[in-house]
Each structure stands twice: as C-alpha cells, then as structure tokens.
Coordinates of C-alpha atoms in Angstrom, one line a residue:
Q1 CA 71.2 141.8 98.9
V2 CA 73.7 139.4 101.1
Q3 CA 77.6 139.7 99.8
L4 CA 79.7 136.1 101.3
V5 CA 82.8 135.9 101.1
E6 CA 84.1 132.4 101.7
S7 CA 87.9 131.7 103.4
G8 CA 89.7 129.3 104.8
G9 CA 90.6 126.7 101.8
G10 CA 94.1 125.5 101.1
L11 CA 95.8 122.5 100.5
V12 CA 96.1 119.4 102.9
Q13 CA 96.9 116.2 103.9
T14 CA 94.3 112.4 103.4
G15 CA 92.9 112.7 107.1
G16 CA 93.6 116.1 107.8
S17 CA 90.9 119.1 108.8
L18 CA 90.3 122.5 107.1
R19 CA 88.2 125.1 108.8
L20 CA 86.3 127.4 106.1
S21 CA 84.6 130.4 107.2
C22 CA 82.0 132.5 105.3
A23 CA 81.4 135.5 106.0
A24 CA 78.5 137.7 105.2
S25 CA 77.1 141.8 105.0
G26 CA 74.2 142.9 103.9
R27 CA 70.7 143.2 105.6
A28 CA 69.4 140.9 108.1
F29 CA 71.6 138.2 107.0
R30 CA 71.0 136.5 110.7
T31 CA 67.4 135.6 109.6
Y32 CA 68.7 133.6 106.0
T33 CA 69.8 129.7 105.8
V34 CA 73.1 129.3 105.0
A35 CA 74.7 126.3 103.2
W36 CA 77.8 124.4 101.5
F37 CA 78.0 123.1 98.0
R38 CA 81.0 122.1 96.4
Q39 CA 81.8 121.1 93.1
A40 CA 85.0 119.4 91.6
P41 CA 86.0 120.0 88.0
G42 CA 83.9 118.0 85.5
K43 CA 81.4 117.0 88.7
E44 CA 78.0 118.4 89.6
R45 CA 77.4 120.4 92.7
E46 CA 77.2 119.0 95.7
F47 CA 75.6 119.6 99.0
V48 CA 77.1 119.2 102.1
A49 CA 75.7 121.0 104.6
C50 CA 73.4 123.6 105.9
I51 CA 72.4 125.3 109.1
G52 CA 69.1 127.4 109.8
W53 CA 69.1 130.7 110.7
S54 CA 69.1 130.7 114.7
G55 CA 71.5 128.0 114.3
R56 CA 70.1 125.3 116.2
S57 CA 69.0 122.9 112.9
T58 CA 71.3 121.8 110.8
Y59 CA 71.8 119.2 107.9
Y60 CA 74.3 117.2 105.8
A61 CA 75.0 115.0 103.4
D62 CA 75.8 111.8 104.2
S63 CA 79.0 111.6 103.0
V64 CA 80.1 113.9 105.5
K65 CA 78.0 113.8 108.6
G66 CA 79.7 112.6 111.4
R67 CA 83.2 114.6 110.0
F68 CA 81.6 117.9 109.4
T69 CA 80.4 120.4 111.9
V70 CA 78.5 123.7 110.8
S71 CA 78.0 126.5 112.9
R72 CA 77.4 130.1 112.7
D73 CA 78.3 133.2 114.9
N74 CA 74.9 136.0 114.2
T75 CA 76.8 138.7 116.5
R76 CA 79.7 138.2 113.7
D77 CA 77.7 137.2 111.0
T78 CA 79.9 134.1 110.4
V79 CA 79.0 130.7 109.2
I80 CA 82.1 127.9 109.7
L81 CA 82.8 125.0 108.4
Q82 CA 84.6 122.4 110.2
M83 CA 86.2 119.7 108.0
N84 CA 87.7 116.7 109.4
S85 CA 89.4 113.5 108.3
L86 CA 89.5 114.6 104.7
N87 CA 90.0 112.7 101.4
P88 CA 91.2 113.7 98.3
E89 CA 87.9 112.9 96.5
E90 CA 86.8 115.9 98.6
T91 CA 89.0 118.4 96.6
A92 CA 86.8 120.8 95.1
L93 CA 85.9 124.7 94.9
Y94 CA 83.6 124.8 98.5
C95 CA 81.0 128.0 98.3
C96 CA 78.5 128.8 101.0
A97 CA 74.6 130.1 100.0
A98 CA 72.6 131.6 101.4
A99 CA 68.4 131.6 101.0
H100 CA 65.6 133.4 103.1
Y101 CA 63.0 130.5 103.2
G102 CA 62.8 129.6 106.2
G103 CA 64.1 125.6 105.8
L104 CA 66.9 123.4 105.4
S105 CA 67.4 122.0 101.8
S106 CA 70.2 120.6 99.4
D107 CA 68.3 122.2 96.6
Y108 CA 70.8 124.7 95.4
T109 CA 67.7 126.3 93.7
L110 CA 66.3 127.9 96.6
Y111 CA 69.7 129.7 97.7
N112 CA 69.5 133.4 96.3
Y113 CA 72.8 134.1 97.3
W114 CA 76.6 132.9 96.5
G115 CA 80.1 133.6 96.9
Q116 CA 82.9 132.7 95.2
G117 CA 83.8 130.2 96.8
T118 CA 87.4 128.5 98.2
Q119 CA 89.8 126.0 97.0
V120 CA 89.8 123.1 99.1
T121 CA 92.3 120.1 97.8
V122 CA 93.2 117.5 99.5
S123 CA 96.8 115.3 98.9
S124 CA 96.9 111.2 99.0

C-alpha cells in the first residue's frame, strides 16, 4: 500500500513557475513508476509526465516538453514536478499516481495509487 500527498500548488501568473511535490509513504515506493496527471473542470484527465523507479527514465506529454521537469529523490520518497512558463490553459487539479509495473506510461488505468491532488491556477 502506498499513500501519496501532493503539495506546492497555488496561484501564479502567466509565464510563472511552480514546483509540485508528491510525498509518499508505504512500502517500496522507490520501486514504483510515478506519474503526474491533471484535470480541469469539465475536461478529461490528462497525462503530464512520469518517471521510472530509478529516476533515469522520464516521459512527458508533448504539451509540456521543454517546460516541465519531473525528478525524484528516493531517499526522501518524493517526486517533484517543476513547471515553468505556465499558461492559463494549464489551470487544473494536479495529481500524482504510482504504479508498480516497471515501465513508463501515460495510461492512467495502469496506476494503482493516487493522491488527492493540488490545485494549480494560472491567471492571465
């Protein structure tokens, strides 16, 4: 069992940056793939980025490549999403999720554990 808690959301202006954290507790978190998803009101859940258990492999949605960076610190059981050059269309609830299947995927159905999310609001 893994519990995930996100933090770091807030209000930022267009072009600004935020750093989201996903803190985990539970067994063997460092063996899990971790992803970030986001969902805006009235829209479908959208994959943002994921990182493999070692931190050496990452995968990003095309829309965030070059602006977002996902990293992890397995000594602290934490995954970070650094978001730069944010725009209002990225206003959403950002959630982290963990999966113990050994690969990288944007398919949310593969992720077993989810946090409650942290709200990101980008003002124009």
